[in-house]
Short mmCIF file of C-alpha atoms in Angstrom, two decimals:
data_model
loop_
_atom_site.label_atom_id
_atom_site.label_comp_id
_atom_site.label_asym_id
_atom_site.label_seq_id
_atom_site.Cartn_x
_atom_site.Cartn_y
_atom_site.Cartn_z
CA MET Z 30 79.02 124.99 162.09
CA THR Z 31 77.26 127.96 160.55
CA ASN Z 32 73.64 127.78 159.46
CA GLU Z 33 74.93 128.82 156.05
CA ASN Z 34 77.92 126.67 155.49
CA THR Z 35 81.59 127.25 154.65
CA GLN Z 36 83.63 124.61 152.84
CA GLU Z 37 85.15 123.47 156.14
CA ASP Z 38 81.67 123.02 157.60
CA ILE Z 39 80.49 121.02 154.60
CA GLN Z 40 83.45 118.68 154.70
CA GLU Z 41 83.10 118.23 158.46
CA ALA Z 42 79.45 117.31 158.01
CA ARG Z 43 80.29 114.82 155.26
CA ASN Z 44 83.06 113.25 157.30
CA ALA Z 45 80.52 112.57 160.04
CA SER Z 46 78.70 110.23 157.68
CA PRO Z 47 80.31 107.20 156.01
CA ASP Z 48 78.10 107.52 152.90
CA GLY Z 49 78.68 111.23 152.26
CA GLU Z 50 75.37 112.44 153.73
CA PHE Z 51 75.30 116.04 154.95
CA ILE Z 52 74.57 116.09 158.71
CA ARG Z 53 73.66 119.47 160.20
CA ASP Z 54 75.06 120.52 163.54
CA THR Z 55 72.05 121.49 165.68
CA ASN Z 56 73.85 122.52 168.87
CA TYR Z 57 73.18 126.15 169.81
CA ILE Z 58 73.38 128.57 172.74
CA GLU Z 59 70.06 127.66 174.32
CA ASP Z 60 69.63 130.67 176.60
CA ARG Z 61 66.12 132.20 176.65
CA ILE Z 62 64.77 135.72 177.10
CA LEU Z 63 61.69 135.34 179.28
CA PRO Z 64 59.22 137.49 181.24
CA GLY Z 65 59.53 137.72 185.00
CA ILE Z 66 63.34 137.71 185.02
CA THR Z 67 65.18 140.73 186.49
CA GLU Z 68 68.75 139.64 185.73
CA PRO Z 69 70.45 136.78 183.89
CA THR Z 70 69.80 133.66 185.94
CA GLU Z 71 71.60 130.34 185.49
CA GLN Z 72 69.41 127.25 185.24
CA GLU Z 73 70.16 123.71 186.38
CA ASP Z 74 71.15 122.69 182.85
CA GLY Z 75 73.74 125.46 182.63
CA THR Z 76 71.73 127.75 180.36
CA PHE Z 77 70.64 131.24 181.39
CA HIS Z 78 67.30 133.01 181.42
CA TRP Z 79 67.52 136.71 180.53
CA PRO Z 80 65.10 139.55 181.34
CA GLN Z 81 62.78 141.03 178.74
CA GLU Z 82 63.38 144.75 178.24
CA ALA Z 83 62.62 146.99 175.30
CA GLY Z 84 65.83 148.32 173.78
CA ARG Z 85 68.11 145.84 175.55
CA TYR Z 86 68.68 143.40 172.67
CA ARG Z 87 69.69 143.46 169.02
CA LEU Z 88 68.72 140.72 166.56
CA ALA Z 89 71.64 140.00 164.23
CA VAL Z 90 70.60 138.44 160.93
CA ALA Z 91 71.51 138.12 157.27
CA ARG Z 92 68.71 138.39 154.73
CA ALA Z 93 70.34 135.57 152.78
CA CYS Z 94 69.87 133.00 155.54
CA PRO Z 95 66.53 131.17 155.74
CA TRP Z 96 66.92 130.40 159.44
CA ALA Z 97 67.44 134.12 160.14
CA HIS Z 98 64.62 135.06 157.78
CA ARG Z 99 62.18 133.24 160.10
CA THR Z 100 63.05 135.58 162.95
CA VAL Z 101 62.79 138.69 160.77
CA ILE Z 102 59.31 137.72 159.55
CA THR Z 103 58.11 136.86 163.06
CA ARG Z 104 59.54 140.04 164.59
CA ARG Z 105 57.67 142.08 161.98
CA LEU Z 106 54.37 140.21 162.26
CA MET Z 107 54.40 140.54 166.05
CA GLY Z 108 55.35 144.23 165.92
CA LEU Z 109 58.57 143.93 167.91
CA GLU Z 110 60.60 146.31 165.75
CA ASP Z 111 60.71 149.02 168.45
CA THR Z 112 61.54 146.46 171.13
CA VAL Z 113 64.34 144.42 169.54
CA SER Z 114 66.56 146.30 167.08
CA LEU Z 115 67.87 144.74 163.87
CA ALA Z 116 71.49 144.29 162.76
CA LEU Z 117 71.90 143.28 159.12
CA ALA Z 118 75.02 141.40 158.08
CA GLY Z 119 75.97 141.20 154.42
CA PRO Z 120 75.15 138.23 152.21
CA THR Z 121 78.63 136.68 152.17
CA HIS Z 122 80.97 135.50 154.88
CA ASP Z 123 84.24 133.63 155.28
CA ALA Z 124 85.29 130.87 157.63
CA ARG Z 125 85.51 133.35 160.51
CA SER Z 126 82.16 135.06 160.60
CA TRP Z 127 79.34 137.04 159.07
CA THR Z 128 80.39 140.67 158.60
CA PHE Z 129 78.53 143.97 158.80
CA ASP Z 130 79.87 145.13 155.46
CA LEU Z 131 76.57 146.75 154.43
CA ASP Z 132 76.94 149.41 157.13
CA GLU Z 133 78.97 152.60 156.94
CA GLY Z 134 82.58 151.79 157.74
CA GLU Z 135 81.65 148.09 157.69
CA VAL Z 136 80.81 148.28 161.40
CA ASP Z 137 77.41 147.69 162.97
CA PRO Z 138 76.26 151.14 164.10
CA VAL Z 139 74.91 149.95 167.47
CA LEU Z 140 77.23 147.13 168.48
CA GLN Z 141 80.27 148.86 166.93
CA ILE Z 142 81.73 145.57 165.71
CA PRO Z 143 82.78 144.55 162.17
CA ARG Z 144 82.09 140.82 162.61
CA LEU Z 145 79.39 138.90 164.43
CA GLN Z 146 82.09 136.69 165.93
CA ASP Z 147 83.09 139.64 168.15
CA ALA Z 148 79.78 139.32 170.02
CA TYR Z 149 80.30 135.58 170.47
CA PHE Z 150 83.88 135.98 171.67
CA LYS Z 151 82.84 138.80 174.02
CA ARG Z 152 80.91 136.21 176.01
CA PHE Z 153 82.74 133.00 175.10
CA PRO Z 154 86.41 133.81 174.27
CA ASP Z 155 87.02 130.21 173.20
CA TYR Z 156 83.65 129.63 171.50
CA PRO Z 157 84.18 126.34 169.64
CA ARG Z 158 81.25 126.27 167.23
CA GLY Z 159 80.22 128.18 164.14
CA ILE Z 160 79.22 131.84 164.30
CA THR Z 161 75.58 131.63 163.27
CA VAL Z 162 72.74 133.93 162.39
CA PRO Z 163 70.26 134.65 163.75
CA ALA Z 164 71.72 135.68 167.08
CA ILE Z 165 70.44 137.96 169.79
CA VAL Z 166 73.08 140.26 171.29
CA GLU Z 167 72.84 142.38 174.42
CA GLU Z 168 73.42 145.94 173.25
CA SER Z 169 75.00 147.34 176.42
CA THR Z 170 77.64 144.63 176.79
CA GLY Z 171 77.96 143.40 173.20
CA ARG Z 172 77.61 139.80 174.40
CA VAL Z 173 75.75 137.16 172.44
CA VAL Z 174 72.72 135.90 174.37
CA THR Z 175 71.36 133.12 172.16
CA ASN Z 176 71.54 131.78 168.63
CA ASP Z 177 68.88 129.10 169.18
CA TYR Z 178 66.75 130.14 166.21
CA PRO Z 179 63.69 127.89 166.90
CA SER Z 180 63.40 129.30 170.42
CA ILE Z 181 63.90 132.88 169.21
CA VAL Z 182 60.94 132.53 166.85
CA ARG Z 183 58.73 130.72 169.35
CA ASP Z 184 59.54 133.21 172.11
CA PHE Z 185 58.75 136.19 169.88
CA ILE Z 186 55.32 134.59 169.38
CA THR Z 187 54.49 133.30 172.85
CA ASN Z 188 56.73 135.00 175.44
CA TRP Z 189 57.06 138.63 174.30
CA LYS Z 190 53.34 139.35 174.61
CA ASP Z 191 53.82 142.47 176.76
CA PHE Z 192 55.73 144.08 173.89
CA GLN Z 193 53.76 142.89 170.87
CA ARG Z 194 51.77 145.35 168.77
CA GLU Z 195 48.04 145.71 169.21
CA GLY Z 196 46.35 143.28 166.82
CA ALA Z 197 49.35 140.95 166.56
CA PRO Z 198 48.32 137.53 165.19
CA ASN Z 199 48.36 134.28 167.12
CA LEU Z 200 50.93 132.28 165.17
CA TYR Z 201 50.95 129.36 167.61
CA PRO Z 202 47.31 128.55 168.42
CA GLU Z 203 47.02 126.10 171.28
CA GLU Z 204 44.35 124.04 169.54
CA HIS Z 205 46.78 123.28 166.69
CA ALA Z 206 49.98 122.95 168.74
CA GLU Z 207 50.32 119.17 168.53
CA GLU Z 208 49.75 119.10 164.78
CA MET Z 209 52.13 122.00 164.26
CA GLU Z 210 54.92 120.27 166.16
CA GLU Z 211 54.52 117.16 164.01
CA LEU Z 212 54.54 119.17 160.78
CA ASN Z 213 57.41 121.40 161.92
CA TYR Z 214 59.58 118.37 162.54
CA TYR Z 215 58.80 116.83 159.17
CA ILE Z 216 59.24 120.11 157.28
CA PHE Z 217 62.62 120.68 158.93
CA LYS Z 218 63.87 117.19 158.25
CA ALA Z 219 62.58 116.79 154.70
CA ILE Z 220 62.46 120.33 153.29
CA ASN Z 221 64.27 123.01 155.34
CA ASN Z 222 67.29 120.77 155.80
CA GLY Z 223 66.39 118.52 152.88
CA VAL Z 224 67.59 120.99 150.27
CA TYR Z 225 70.98 121.14 152.04
CA ARG Z 226 71.23 117.36 152.22
CA SER Z 227 70.74 117.31 148.47
CA GLY Z 228 73.09 120.19 147.70
CA PHE Z 229 75.93 119.18 150.03
CA ALA Z 230 75.79 115.42 149.47
CA GLY Z 231 79.21 113.86 149.09
CA SER Z 232 78.16 110.87 146.99
CA GLN Z 233 75.67 110.06 144.25
CA GLU Z 234 73.85 107.68 146.56
CA ALA Z 235 73.52 110.27 149.33
CA TYR Z 236 72.34 112.89 146.83
CA GLU Z 237 69.68 110.70 145.24
CA SER Z 238 68.40 109.59 148.64
CA ALA Z 239 68.10 113.21 149.81
CA TYR Z 240 66.56 114.30 146.50
CA ASP Z 241 63.88 111.60 146.65
CA PHE Z 242 63.05 112.42 150.28
CA LEU Z 243 62.81 116.12 149.46
CA TRP Z 244 60.49 115.65 146.52
CA GLU Z 245 58.30 113.21 148.39
CA ALA Z 246 57.80 115.99 150.94
CA LEU Z 247 57.22 118.71 148.33
CA ASP Z 248 54.62 116.54 146.61
CA TRP Z 249 52.95 116.10 150.01
CA VAL Z 250 52.91 119.89 150.50
CA GLU Z 251 51.45 120.40 147.01
CA ASP Z 252 48.71 117.90 147.77
CA ARG Z 253 47.95 119.37 151.20
CA LEU Z 254 47.76 122.91 149.81
CA GLY Z 255 45.30 121.65 147.22
CA LYS Z 256 42.87 120.97 150.07
CA GLN Z 257 43.41 123.90 152.44
CA ARG Z 258 44.65 127.48 152.37
CA TYR Z 259 47.45 127.20 154.92
CA MET Z 260 49.46 124.35 156.35
CA VAL Z 261 47.51 124.25 159.63
CA GLY Z 262 44.07 125.65 160.37
CA ASP Z 263 42.43 128.64 158.71
CA HIS Z 264 45.14 131.24 159.34
CA ILE Z 265 48.89 131.72 158.97
CA THR Z 266 50.91 130.01 161.70
CA GLU Z 267 54.56 129.53 162.60
CA THR Z 268 54.50 126.43 160.39
CA ASP Z 269 53.85 128.57 157.31
CA ILE Z 270 56.79 130.81 158.21
CA ARG Z 271 59.08 127.79 158.56
CA LEU Z 272 58.00 126.52 155.15
CA PHE Z 273 57.99 129.88 153.35
CA VAL Z 274 61.66 130.68 153.93
CA THR Z 275 62.74 127.52 152.11
CA LEU Z 276 60.13 127.61 149.36
CA ILE Z 277 60.86 131.25 148.47
CA ARG Z 278 64.53 130.38 147.91
CA PHE Z 279 63.80 127.27 145.88
CA ASP Z 280 63.52 128.59 142.33
CA PRO Z 281 66.32 131.21 142.63
CA VAL Z 282 68.81 128.92 144.39
CA TYR Z 283 67.94 125.37 145.40
CA TYR Z 284 66.57 124.32 142.01
CA SER Z 285 69.95 124.77 140.31
CA HIS Z 286 72.62 125.32 142.96
CA PHE Z 287 71.52 122.40 145.16
CA LYS Z 288 70.47 120.17 142.23
CA CYS Z 289 66.83 119.95 143.39
CA SER Z 290 65.72 120.35 139.80
CA ARG Z 291 62.70 118.13 139.20
CA HIS Z 292 60.33 121.09 138.94
CA LYS Z 293 60.38 124.76 139.75
CA LEU Z 294 57.81 125.66 142.36
CA ALA Z 295 56.29 128.16 139.94
CA GLU Z 296 55.19 125.06 138.01
CA MET Z 297 53.33 123.54 140.98
CA PRO Z 298 49.95 125.31 141.09
CA ASN Z 299 49.08 124.98 144.77
CA ILE Z 300 52.53 125.84 146.10
CA CYS Z 301 52.73 128.65 143.54
CA GLY Z 302 49.48 130.23 144.75
CA TYR Z 303 50.46 129.73 148.38
CA LEU Z 304 53.75 131.55 147.82
CA GLN Z 305 52.00 134.33 145.92
CA GLU Z 306 49.63 134.97 148.81
CA LEU Z 307 52.31 134.91 151.50
CA PHE Z 308 54.76 137.01 149.48
CA GLN Z 309 52.16 139.74 149.08
CA ILE Z 310 51.55 139.98 152.85
CA PRO Z 311 53.65 142.52 154.82
CA GLY Z 312 56.40 140.71 156.67
CA PHE Z 313 57.04 138.11 153.98
CA GLY Z 314 57.80 139.71 150.62
CA ASP Z 315 59.07 142.99 152.01
CA THR Z 316 61.75 141.15 154.01
CA THR Z 317 62.93 139.03 151.04
CA ASP Z 318 66.01 140.17 149.12
CA PHE Z 319 66.57 137.86 146.16
CA THR Z 320 69.85 139.54 145.21
CA GLU Z 321 71.42 138.90 148.61
CA ILE Z 322 70.01 135.38 148.68
CA LYS Z 323 71.64 134.52 145.35
CA GLN Z 324 74.89 136.31 146.23
CA HIS Z 325 75.23 134.26 149.37
CA TYR Z 326 74.69 130.80 147.96
CA PHE Z 327 76.51 131.25 144.66
CA MET Z 328 79.48 133.19 146.10
CA VAL Z 329 80.06 131.44 149.44
CA HIS Z 330 79.66 127.81 148.35
CA THR Z 331 82.73 127.78 146.11
CA GLU Z 332 82.98 124.00 146.30
CA ILE Z 333 79.71 123.90 144.36
CA ASN Z 334 80.20 127.09 142.31
CA PRO Z 335 83.95 127.82 142.07
CA THR Z 336 83.51 130.71 139.61
CA LYS Z 337 81.30 132.64 142.08
CA ILE Z 338 79.16 133.73 139.15
CA VAL Z 339 75.72 134.81 140.38
CA PRO Z 340 72.77 134.05 138.07
CA VAL Z 341 70.79 136.97 136.70
CA GLY Z 342 67.50 135.05 136.79
CA PRO Z 343 65.08 133.57 137.32
CA ASP Z 344 62.18 135.95 136.79
CA MET Z 345 60.21 135.90 140.05
CA SER Z 346 57.54 138.41 139.02
CA TRP Z 347 54.94 135.63 139.11
CA LEU Z 348 54.90 136.15 142.87
CA MET Z 349 52.94 139.36 142.37
CA GLU Z 350 50.27 137.85 140.16
CA GLU Z 351 46.77 137.21 141.46
CA HIS Z 352 46.22 133.99 143.39
CA ASP Z 353 43.13 131.97 144.17
CA ARG Z 354 43.87 130.86 147.72
CA ASP Z 355 40.69 132.45 149.04
CA ARG Z 356 38.76 129.63 147.38
CA PHE Z 357 39.35 127.66 150.57
CA GLY Z 358 37.91 130.30 152.87
CA GLY Z 359 39.84 131.49 155.89
CA GLN Z 360 42.08 134.55 155.89
CA PRO Z 361 45.71 135.33 156.74
CA PHE Z 362 44.97 136.38 160.32
CA ALA Z 363 41.96 135.81 162.56
CA GLU Z 364 39.29 138.40 163.29
CA GLY Z 365 40.57 141.08 165.65
CA THR Z 366 44.12 140.96 164.31
CA THR Z 367 45.69 143.30 161.80
CA MET Z 368 48.44 143.47 159.20
CA PRO Z 369 51.80 144.94 160.24
CA GLY Z 370 52.40 148.62 159.52
CA PRO Z 371 55.09 150.08 157.26
CA LEU Z 372 58.65 148.87 157.54
CA PRO Z 373 60.76 150.90 159.98
CA LYS Z 374 63.08 153.35 158.28
CA GLY Z 375 66.36 151.68 157.41
CA GLU Z 376 64.93 148.15 157.35
CA GLU Z 377 63.87 148.18 153.69
CA VAL Z 378 65.48 145.50 151.55
CA LYS Z 379 68.47 146.96 149.73
CA ASN Z 380 67.82 145.22 146.44
CA PRO Z 381 64.07 145.12 145.77
CA GLU Z 382 63.17 143.63 142.42
CA ASP Z 383 61.29 145.91 140.04
CA PHE Z 384 58.12 143.91 140.59
CA GLN Z 385 58.40 144.41 144.36
CA GLN Z 386 58.43 148.19 144.28
CA PRO Z 387 54.64 148.74 144.55
CA LEU Z 388 54.25 145.76 146.84
CA PHE Z 389 52.42 147.35 149.77
CA GLU Z 390 51.24 150.61 148.22
CA ARG Z 391 47.98 149.25 146.91
#
């Protein structure tokens, strides 16, 4: 099952539940790229550990996908752009795979493949699951290494330290680890996956149950952000990244397309300010392409939107307005850490909104 779902995936997920609830497949290739490894080494559980080398791997993503967006933000914040290259699939896909239709000749220029499935089949000719982004691919062999997106993000933060930029932030502080794990689990269940459970519900009962659970969680976030600047501690952490990728898609997509329409997040003052601050930080707003996000959801999910018409709005320029998050004290990153530098050439979003143009030129 893909992270971003085809009609076959949606129906399969509904069939797994007698009441029409959407149940996400969370089985992934759980291989890890870790320091101290000189060659791929099989573990007792059948997974492999792979060596860390600059230039060996390519991160395949789609800007439309929130799960992939987490890895793009983290890679940029940690300064791993020169270590792990970036392959950008287009915003739409079919039942077979994400495609590299944004590149010249519709072929990824490094991997020389038109579809991400080619990297999966190169390693697993009979791969039985969905072809998901994000995925890390070994450049020299064209083989997929892992698509376990939570581990990709966590490893970029904690296990690629020898390759991180000077001044990279600590996004997983040990003193907050236990609280982060609790919040990460709840945010995934109620919000990250909660919008999908609402949008892909197969019955009125399943939809209303998911909707209520989602909004209970969003109200909790609004209340929490009315008392502190970030979700955990005084600085941005992995938990904020996990939350941001769903919240930033809410007004353009989930509010209407997934029927999550109690309020727009622009109408919730604490979440609104929180999104404004994060969006204006390098790594967050400059990796967000609202056009591709809307194209994906409204064109791929034809069971929900059979006309494939993509909305023109909403106006998201409020993201660039001044916020008041500094009233809580704290700052995005701790003393001794720095903001990321300019985006690498070729990694700019292809469809920046007019209000995004001067984003990091202040």
